PDB file of C-alpha atoms in Angstrom:
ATOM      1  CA  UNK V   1       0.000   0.000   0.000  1.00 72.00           C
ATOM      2  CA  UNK V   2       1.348   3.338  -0.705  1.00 83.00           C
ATOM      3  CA  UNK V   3       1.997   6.050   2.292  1.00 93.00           C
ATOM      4  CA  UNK V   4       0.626   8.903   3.951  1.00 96.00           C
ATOM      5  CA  UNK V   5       1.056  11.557   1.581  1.00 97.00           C
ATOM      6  CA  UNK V   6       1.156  15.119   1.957  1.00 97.00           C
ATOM      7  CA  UNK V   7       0.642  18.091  -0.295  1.00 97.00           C
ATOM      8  CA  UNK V   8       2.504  20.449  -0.897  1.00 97.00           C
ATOM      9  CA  UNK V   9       5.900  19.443   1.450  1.00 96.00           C
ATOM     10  CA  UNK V  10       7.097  22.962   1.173  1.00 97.00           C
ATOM     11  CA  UNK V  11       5.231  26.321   1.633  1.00 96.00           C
ATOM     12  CA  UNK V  12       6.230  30.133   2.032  1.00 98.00           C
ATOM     13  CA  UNK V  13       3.640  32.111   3.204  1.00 97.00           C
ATOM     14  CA  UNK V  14       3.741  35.744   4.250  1.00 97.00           C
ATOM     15  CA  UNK V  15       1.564  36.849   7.810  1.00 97.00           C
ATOM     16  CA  UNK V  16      -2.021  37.614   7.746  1.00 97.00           C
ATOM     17  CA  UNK V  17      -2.046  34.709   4.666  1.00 97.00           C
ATOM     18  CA  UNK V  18      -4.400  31.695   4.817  1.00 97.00           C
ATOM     19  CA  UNK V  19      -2.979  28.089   3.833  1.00 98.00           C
ATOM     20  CA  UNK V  20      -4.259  25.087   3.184  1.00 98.00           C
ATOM     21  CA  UNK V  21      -2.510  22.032   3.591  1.00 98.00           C
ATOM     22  CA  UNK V  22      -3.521  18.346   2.058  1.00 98.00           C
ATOM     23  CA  UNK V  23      -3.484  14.870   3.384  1.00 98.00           C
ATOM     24  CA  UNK V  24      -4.240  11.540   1.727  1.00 98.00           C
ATOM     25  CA  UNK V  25      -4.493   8.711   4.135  1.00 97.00           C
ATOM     26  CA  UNK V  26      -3.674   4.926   3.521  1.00 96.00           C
ATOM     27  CA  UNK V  27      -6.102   3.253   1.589  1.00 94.00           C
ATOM     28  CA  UNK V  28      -8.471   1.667   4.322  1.00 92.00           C
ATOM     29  CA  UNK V  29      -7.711   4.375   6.876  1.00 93.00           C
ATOM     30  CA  UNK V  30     -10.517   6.221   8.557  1.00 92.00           C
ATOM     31  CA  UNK V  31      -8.333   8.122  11.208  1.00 93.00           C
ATOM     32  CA  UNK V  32      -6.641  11.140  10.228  1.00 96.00           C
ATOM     33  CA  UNK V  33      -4.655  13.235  12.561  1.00 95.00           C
ATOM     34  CA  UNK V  34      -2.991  16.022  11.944  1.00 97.00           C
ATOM     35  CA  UNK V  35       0.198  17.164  14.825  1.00 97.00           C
ATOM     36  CA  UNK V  36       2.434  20.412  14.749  1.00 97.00           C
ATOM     37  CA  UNK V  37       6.350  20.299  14.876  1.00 97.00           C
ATOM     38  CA  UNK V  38       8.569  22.999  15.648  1.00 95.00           C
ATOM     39  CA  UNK V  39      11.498  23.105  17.776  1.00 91.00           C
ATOM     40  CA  UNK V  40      10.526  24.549  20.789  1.00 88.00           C
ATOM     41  CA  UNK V  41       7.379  23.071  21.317  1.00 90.00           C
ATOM     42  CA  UNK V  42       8.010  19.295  19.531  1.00 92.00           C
ATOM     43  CA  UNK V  43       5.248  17.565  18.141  1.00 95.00           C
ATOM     44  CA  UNK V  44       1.960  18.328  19.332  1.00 94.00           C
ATOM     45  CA  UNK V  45      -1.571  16.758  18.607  1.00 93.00           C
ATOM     46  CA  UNK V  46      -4.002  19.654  16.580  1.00 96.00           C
ATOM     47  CA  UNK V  47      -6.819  17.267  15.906  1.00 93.00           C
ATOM     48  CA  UNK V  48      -8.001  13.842  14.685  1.00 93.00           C
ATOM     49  CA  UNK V  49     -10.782  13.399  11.954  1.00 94.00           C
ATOM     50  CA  UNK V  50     -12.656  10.097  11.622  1.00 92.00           C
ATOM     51  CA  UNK V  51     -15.669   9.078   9.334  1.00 91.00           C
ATOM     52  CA  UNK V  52     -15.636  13.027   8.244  1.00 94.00           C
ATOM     53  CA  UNK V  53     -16.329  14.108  11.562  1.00 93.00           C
ATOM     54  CA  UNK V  54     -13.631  15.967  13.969  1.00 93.00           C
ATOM     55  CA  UNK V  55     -13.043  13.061  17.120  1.00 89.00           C
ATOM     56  CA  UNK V  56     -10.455  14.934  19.349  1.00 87.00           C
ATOM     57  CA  UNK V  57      -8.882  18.660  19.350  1.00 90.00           C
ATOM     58  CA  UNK V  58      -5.966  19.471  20.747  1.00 90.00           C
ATOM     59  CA  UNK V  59      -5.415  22.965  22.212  1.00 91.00           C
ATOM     60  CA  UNK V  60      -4.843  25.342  19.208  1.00 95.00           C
ATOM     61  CA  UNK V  61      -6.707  28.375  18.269  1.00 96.00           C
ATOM     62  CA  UNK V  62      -9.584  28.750  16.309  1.00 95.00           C
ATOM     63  CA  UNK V  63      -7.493  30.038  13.397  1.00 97.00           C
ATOM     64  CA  UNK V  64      -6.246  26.440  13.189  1.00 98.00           C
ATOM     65  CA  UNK V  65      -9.496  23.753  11.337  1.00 97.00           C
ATOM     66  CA  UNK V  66      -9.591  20.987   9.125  1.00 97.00           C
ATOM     67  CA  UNK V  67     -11.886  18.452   7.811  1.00 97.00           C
ATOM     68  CA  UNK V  68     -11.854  14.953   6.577  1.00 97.00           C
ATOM     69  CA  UNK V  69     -13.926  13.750   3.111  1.00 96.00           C
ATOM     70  CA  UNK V  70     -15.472  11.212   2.310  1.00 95.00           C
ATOM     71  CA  UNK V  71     -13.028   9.120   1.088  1.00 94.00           C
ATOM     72  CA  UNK V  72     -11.002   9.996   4.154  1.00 95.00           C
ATOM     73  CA  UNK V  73      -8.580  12.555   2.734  1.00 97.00           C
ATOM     74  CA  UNK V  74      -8.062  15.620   4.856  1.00 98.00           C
ATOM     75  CA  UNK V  75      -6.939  19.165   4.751  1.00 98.00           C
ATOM     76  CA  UNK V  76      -5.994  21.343   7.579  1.00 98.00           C
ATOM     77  CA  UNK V  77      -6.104  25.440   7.256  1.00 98.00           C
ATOM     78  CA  UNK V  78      -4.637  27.986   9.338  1.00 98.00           C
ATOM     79  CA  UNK V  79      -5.914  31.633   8.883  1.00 95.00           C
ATOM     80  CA  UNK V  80      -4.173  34.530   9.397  1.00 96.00           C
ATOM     81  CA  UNK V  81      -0.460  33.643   9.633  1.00 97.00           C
ATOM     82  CA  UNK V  82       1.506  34.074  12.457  1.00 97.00           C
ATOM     83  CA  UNK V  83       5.066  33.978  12.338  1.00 97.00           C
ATOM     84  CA  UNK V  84       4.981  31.417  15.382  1.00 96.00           C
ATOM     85  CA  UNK V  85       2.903  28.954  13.053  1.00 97.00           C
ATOM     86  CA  UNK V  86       5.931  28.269  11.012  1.00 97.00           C
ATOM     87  CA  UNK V  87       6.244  24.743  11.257  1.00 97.00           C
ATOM     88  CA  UNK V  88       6.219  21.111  10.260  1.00 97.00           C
ATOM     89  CA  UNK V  89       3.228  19.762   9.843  1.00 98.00           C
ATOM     90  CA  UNK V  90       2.516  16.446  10.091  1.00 98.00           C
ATOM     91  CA  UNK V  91      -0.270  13.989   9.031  1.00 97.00           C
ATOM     92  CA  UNK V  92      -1.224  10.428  10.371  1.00 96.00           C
ATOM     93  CA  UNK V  93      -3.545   7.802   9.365  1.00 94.00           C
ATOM     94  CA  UNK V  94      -4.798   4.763  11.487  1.00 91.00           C
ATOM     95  CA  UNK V  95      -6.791   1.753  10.878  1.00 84.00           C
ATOM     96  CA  UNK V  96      -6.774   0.639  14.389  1.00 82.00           C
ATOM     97  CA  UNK V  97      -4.118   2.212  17.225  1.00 83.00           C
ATOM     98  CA  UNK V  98      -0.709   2.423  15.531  1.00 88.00           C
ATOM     99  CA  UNK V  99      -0.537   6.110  13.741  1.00 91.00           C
ATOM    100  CA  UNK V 100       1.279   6.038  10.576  1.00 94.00           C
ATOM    101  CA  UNK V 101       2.612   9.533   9.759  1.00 96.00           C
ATOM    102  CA  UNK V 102       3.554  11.231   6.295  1.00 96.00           C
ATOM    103  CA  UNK V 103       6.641  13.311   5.263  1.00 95.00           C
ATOM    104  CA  UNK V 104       4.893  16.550   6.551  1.00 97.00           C
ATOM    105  CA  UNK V 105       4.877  19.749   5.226  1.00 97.00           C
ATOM    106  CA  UNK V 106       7.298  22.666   6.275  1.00 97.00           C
ATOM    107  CA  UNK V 107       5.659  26.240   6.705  1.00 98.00           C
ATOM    108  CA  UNK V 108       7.674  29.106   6.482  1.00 98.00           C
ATOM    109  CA  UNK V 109       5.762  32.126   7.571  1.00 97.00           C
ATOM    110  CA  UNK V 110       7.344  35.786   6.522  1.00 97.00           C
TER     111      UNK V 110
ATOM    112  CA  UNK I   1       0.871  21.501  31.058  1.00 54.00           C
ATOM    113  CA  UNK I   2       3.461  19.138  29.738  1.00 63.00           C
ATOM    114  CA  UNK I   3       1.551  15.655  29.995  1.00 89.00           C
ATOM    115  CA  UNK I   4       4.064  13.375  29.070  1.00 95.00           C
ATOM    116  CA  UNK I   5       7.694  14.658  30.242  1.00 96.00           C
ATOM    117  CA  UNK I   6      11.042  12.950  28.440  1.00 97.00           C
ATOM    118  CA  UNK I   7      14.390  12.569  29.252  1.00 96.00           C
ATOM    119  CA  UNK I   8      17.157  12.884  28.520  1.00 97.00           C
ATOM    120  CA  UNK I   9      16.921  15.486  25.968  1.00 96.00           C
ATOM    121  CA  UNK I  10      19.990  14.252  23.901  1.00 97.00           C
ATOM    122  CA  UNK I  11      22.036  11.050  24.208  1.00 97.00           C
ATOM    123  CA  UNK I  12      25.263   9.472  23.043  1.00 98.00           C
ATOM    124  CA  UNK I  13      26.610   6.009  23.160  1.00 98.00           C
ATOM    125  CA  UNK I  14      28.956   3.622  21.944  1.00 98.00           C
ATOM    126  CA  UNK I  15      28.341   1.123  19.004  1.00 97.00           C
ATOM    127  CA  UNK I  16      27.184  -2.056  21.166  1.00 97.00           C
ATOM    128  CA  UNK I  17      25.947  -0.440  24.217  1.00 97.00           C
ATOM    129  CA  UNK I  18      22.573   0.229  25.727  1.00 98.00           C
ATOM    130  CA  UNK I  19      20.526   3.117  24.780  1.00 98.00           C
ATOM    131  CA  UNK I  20      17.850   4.150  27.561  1.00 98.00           C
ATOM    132  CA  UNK I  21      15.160   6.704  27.369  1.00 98.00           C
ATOM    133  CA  UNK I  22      12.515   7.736  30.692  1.00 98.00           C
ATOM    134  CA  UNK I  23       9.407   9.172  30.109  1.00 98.00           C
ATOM    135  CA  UNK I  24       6.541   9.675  32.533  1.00 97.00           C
ATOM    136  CA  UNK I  25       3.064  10.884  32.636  1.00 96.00           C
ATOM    137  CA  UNK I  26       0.189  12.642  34.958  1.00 93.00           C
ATOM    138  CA  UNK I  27      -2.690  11.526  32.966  1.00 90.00           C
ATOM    139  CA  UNK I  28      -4.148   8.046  34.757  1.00 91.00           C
ATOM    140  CA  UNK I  29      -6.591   8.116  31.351  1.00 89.00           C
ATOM    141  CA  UNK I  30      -3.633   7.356  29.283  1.00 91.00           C
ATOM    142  CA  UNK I  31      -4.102   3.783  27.931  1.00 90.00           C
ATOM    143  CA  UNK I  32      -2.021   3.436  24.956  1.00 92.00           C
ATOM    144  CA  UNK I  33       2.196   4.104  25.603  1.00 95.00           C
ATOM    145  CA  UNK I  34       4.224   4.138  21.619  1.00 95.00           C
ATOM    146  CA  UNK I  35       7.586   5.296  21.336  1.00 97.00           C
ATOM    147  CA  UNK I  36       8.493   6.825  17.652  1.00 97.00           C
ATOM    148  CA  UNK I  37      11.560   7.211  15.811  1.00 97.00           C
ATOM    149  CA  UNK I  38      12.543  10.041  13.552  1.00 97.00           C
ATOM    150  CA  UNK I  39      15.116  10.559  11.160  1.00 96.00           C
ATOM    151  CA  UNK I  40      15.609  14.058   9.939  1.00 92.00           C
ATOM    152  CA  UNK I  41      13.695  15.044   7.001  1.00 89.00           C
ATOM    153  CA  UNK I  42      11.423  12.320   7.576  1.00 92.00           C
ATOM    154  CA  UNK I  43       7.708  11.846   9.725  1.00 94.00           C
ATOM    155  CA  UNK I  44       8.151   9.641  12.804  1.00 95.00           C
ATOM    156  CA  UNK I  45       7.716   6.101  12.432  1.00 95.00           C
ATOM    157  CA  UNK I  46       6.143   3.803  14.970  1.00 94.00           C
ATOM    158  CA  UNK I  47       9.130   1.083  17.061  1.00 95.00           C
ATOM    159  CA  UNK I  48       7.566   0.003  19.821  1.00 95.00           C
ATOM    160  CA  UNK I  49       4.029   0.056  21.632  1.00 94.00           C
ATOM    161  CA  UNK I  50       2.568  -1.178  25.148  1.00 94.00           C
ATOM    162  CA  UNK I  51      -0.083  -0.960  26.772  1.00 92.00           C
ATOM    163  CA  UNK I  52      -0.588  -0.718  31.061  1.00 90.00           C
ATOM    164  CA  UNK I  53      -1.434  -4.346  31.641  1.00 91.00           C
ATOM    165  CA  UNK I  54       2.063  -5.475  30.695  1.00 92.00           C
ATOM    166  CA  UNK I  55       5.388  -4.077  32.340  1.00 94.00           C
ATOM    167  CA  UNK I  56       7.580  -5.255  29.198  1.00 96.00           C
ATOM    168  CA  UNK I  57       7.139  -6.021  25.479  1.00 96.00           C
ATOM    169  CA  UNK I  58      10.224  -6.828  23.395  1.00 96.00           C
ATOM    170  CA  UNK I  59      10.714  -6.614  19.797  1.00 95.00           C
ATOM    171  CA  UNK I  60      14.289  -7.487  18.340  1.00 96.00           C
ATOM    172  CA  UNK I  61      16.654  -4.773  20.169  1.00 97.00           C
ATOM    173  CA  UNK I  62      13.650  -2.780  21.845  1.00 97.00           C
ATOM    174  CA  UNK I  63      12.600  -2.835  24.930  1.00 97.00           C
ATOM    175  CA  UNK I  64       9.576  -1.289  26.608  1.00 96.00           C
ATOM    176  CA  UNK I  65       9.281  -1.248  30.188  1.00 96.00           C
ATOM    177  CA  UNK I  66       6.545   0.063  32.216  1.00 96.00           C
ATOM    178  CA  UNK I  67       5.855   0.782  35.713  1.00 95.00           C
ATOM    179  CA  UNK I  68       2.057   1.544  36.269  1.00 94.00           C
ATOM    180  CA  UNK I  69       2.506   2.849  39.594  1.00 94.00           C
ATOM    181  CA  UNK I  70       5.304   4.959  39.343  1.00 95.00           C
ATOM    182  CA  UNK I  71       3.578   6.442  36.000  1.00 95.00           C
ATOM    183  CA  UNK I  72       6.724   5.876  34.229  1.00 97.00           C
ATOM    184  CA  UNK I  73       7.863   3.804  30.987  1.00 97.00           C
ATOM    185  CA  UNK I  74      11.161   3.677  29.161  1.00 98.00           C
ATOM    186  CA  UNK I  75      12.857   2.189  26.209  1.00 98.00           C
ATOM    187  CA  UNK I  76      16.012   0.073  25.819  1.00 98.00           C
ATOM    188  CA  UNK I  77      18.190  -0.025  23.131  1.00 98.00           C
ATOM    189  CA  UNK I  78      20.117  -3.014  23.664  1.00 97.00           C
ATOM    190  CA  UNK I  79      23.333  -3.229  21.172  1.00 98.00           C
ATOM    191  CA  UNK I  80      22.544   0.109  19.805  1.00 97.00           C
ATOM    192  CA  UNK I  81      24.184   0.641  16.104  1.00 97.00           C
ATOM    193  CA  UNK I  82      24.912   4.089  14.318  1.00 97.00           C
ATOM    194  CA  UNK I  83      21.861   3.551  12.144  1.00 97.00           C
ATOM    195  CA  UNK I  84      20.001   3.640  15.287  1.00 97.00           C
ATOM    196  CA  UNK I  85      21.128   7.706  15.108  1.00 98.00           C
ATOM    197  CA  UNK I  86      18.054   9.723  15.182  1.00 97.00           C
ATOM    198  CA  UNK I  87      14.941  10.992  17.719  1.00 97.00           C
ATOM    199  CA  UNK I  88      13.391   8.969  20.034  1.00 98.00           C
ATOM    200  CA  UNK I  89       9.638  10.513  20.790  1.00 97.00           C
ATOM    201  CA  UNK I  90       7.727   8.555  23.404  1.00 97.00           C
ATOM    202  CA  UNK I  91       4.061   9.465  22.978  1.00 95.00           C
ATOM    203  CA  UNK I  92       0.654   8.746  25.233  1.00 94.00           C
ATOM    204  CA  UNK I  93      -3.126   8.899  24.301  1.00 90.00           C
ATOM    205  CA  UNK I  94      -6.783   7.725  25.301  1.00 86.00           C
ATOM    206  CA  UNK I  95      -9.163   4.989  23.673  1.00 77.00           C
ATOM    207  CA  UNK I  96     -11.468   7.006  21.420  1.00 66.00           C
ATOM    208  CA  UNK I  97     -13.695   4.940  19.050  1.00 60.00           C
ATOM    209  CA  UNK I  98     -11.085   2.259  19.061  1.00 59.00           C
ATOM    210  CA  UNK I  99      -8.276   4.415  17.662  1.00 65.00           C
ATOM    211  CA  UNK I 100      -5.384   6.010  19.370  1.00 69.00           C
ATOM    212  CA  UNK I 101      -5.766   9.083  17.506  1.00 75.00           C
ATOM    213  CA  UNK I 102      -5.093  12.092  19.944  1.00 85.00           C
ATOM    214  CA  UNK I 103      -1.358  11.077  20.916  1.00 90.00           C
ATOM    215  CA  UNK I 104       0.191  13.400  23.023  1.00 92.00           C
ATOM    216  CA  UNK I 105       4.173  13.351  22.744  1.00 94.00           C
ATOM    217  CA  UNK I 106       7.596  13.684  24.936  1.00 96.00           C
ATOM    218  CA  UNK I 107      10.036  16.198  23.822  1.00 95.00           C
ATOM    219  CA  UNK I 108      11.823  13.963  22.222  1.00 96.00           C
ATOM    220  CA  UNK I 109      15.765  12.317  22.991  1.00 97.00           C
ATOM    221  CA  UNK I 110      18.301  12.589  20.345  1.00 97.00           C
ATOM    222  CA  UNK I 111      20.637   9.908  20.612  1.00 98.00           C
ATOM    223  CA  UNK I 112      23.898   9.547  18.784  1.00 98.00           C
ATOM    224  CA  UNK I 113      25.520   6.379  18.060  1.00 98.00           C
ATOM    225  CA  UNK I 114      29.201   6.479  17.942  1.00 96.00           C
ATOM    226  CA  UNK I 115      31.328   4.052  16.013  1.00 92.00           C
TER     227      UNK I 115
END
């Protein structure tokens, strides 16, 4: 089966911008969770999507949403940009408990 | 609030010696303990799992041990290797729905393998 993949895996945006990022799951997964990286804070849980409905949130603001569709693929957005949002962002996918994470994509925020 | 604390935060050993990372948690709701490795550029990638009705599961050179009481768990690298070179994140997370979605993660321990 092929991997989580993510889309795009780099991204320069400039503050007060809106992105979107993509995530395609493992064929079969329902599960998607999306987690923030950065070097300060590590890796930490924004939200999990199952069955197109949001399951858990982490503790992010508002300006931080996603969704899931029906066949399970996910985007996250983050409106207006901070410069502390610049990140690595990371996607997982589950069938059961193990969490199988993509590449990520980096943010650069100007 | 940092639910799941990790240590230490980097790490270096010899080629054929034992790698050990502590991690420990407040959370009693916590029912699902994975530890993740990372190499750079890449997502983490899942080692070694355990849940709190066992205080060890072994797979190959990893260890997990787990002490239910003291709210701590850690991971062994026995005969570590320089391949083994990279970031250790232990991670923690509540049954939802039957997934483990919602992990909440350690710092993270970078351990370096010399030759």
């Amino acid at each position: 089966k092929a991997g989580v993949t993510q889309t795009p895996r780099y991204l320069i945006k400039t503050r007060g911008q809106q992105v979107t990022l993509s995530c395609s799951p493992i064929s079969g997964h329902r599960s998607v969770s999306w987690y923030q990286q950065t070097p300060g804070q590590g890796l930490q849980f924004l939200f999990e999507y199952f069955s197109e409905t949001q399951r858990n949130k982490g503790n992010f603001p508002g300006r931080f949403s996603g969704r899931q569709f029906s066949n399970s693929r996910s985007e996250m957005n983050v409106s207006t940009l901070e410069l502390g949002d610049s990140a690595l962002y990371l996607c997982a996918s589950s069938e059961k408990e193990t969490q199988y994470f993509g590449p990520g994509t980096r943010l650069l925020v100007l | 609030q940092q639910q799941v604390k990790q240590s230490p935060q980097s790490l270096i050993v010899q080629k054929g010696g034992i790698s050990i990372i502590n991690c420990a948690y407040e959370n009693t709701a916590f029912d699902y303990f994975p530890w993740y490795q990372q190499f750079p550029g890449k997502g983490p990638a899942l080692l070694i799992a355990i849940r709190p009705d066992v205080s060890e599961k072994k797979e190959g050179r990893f260890t997990i041990s787990f002490n239910k009481s003291a709210k701590q768990f850690s991971l062994h690298i026995m005969d570590s290797q320089p391949g083994d070179s990279a970031t250790y994140f232990c991670a923690a997370s509540t049954s939802n729905g039957g997934s483990q979605g919602n992990l909440i993660f350690g710092k993270g321990t970078k351990l370096s393998v010399k030759p």
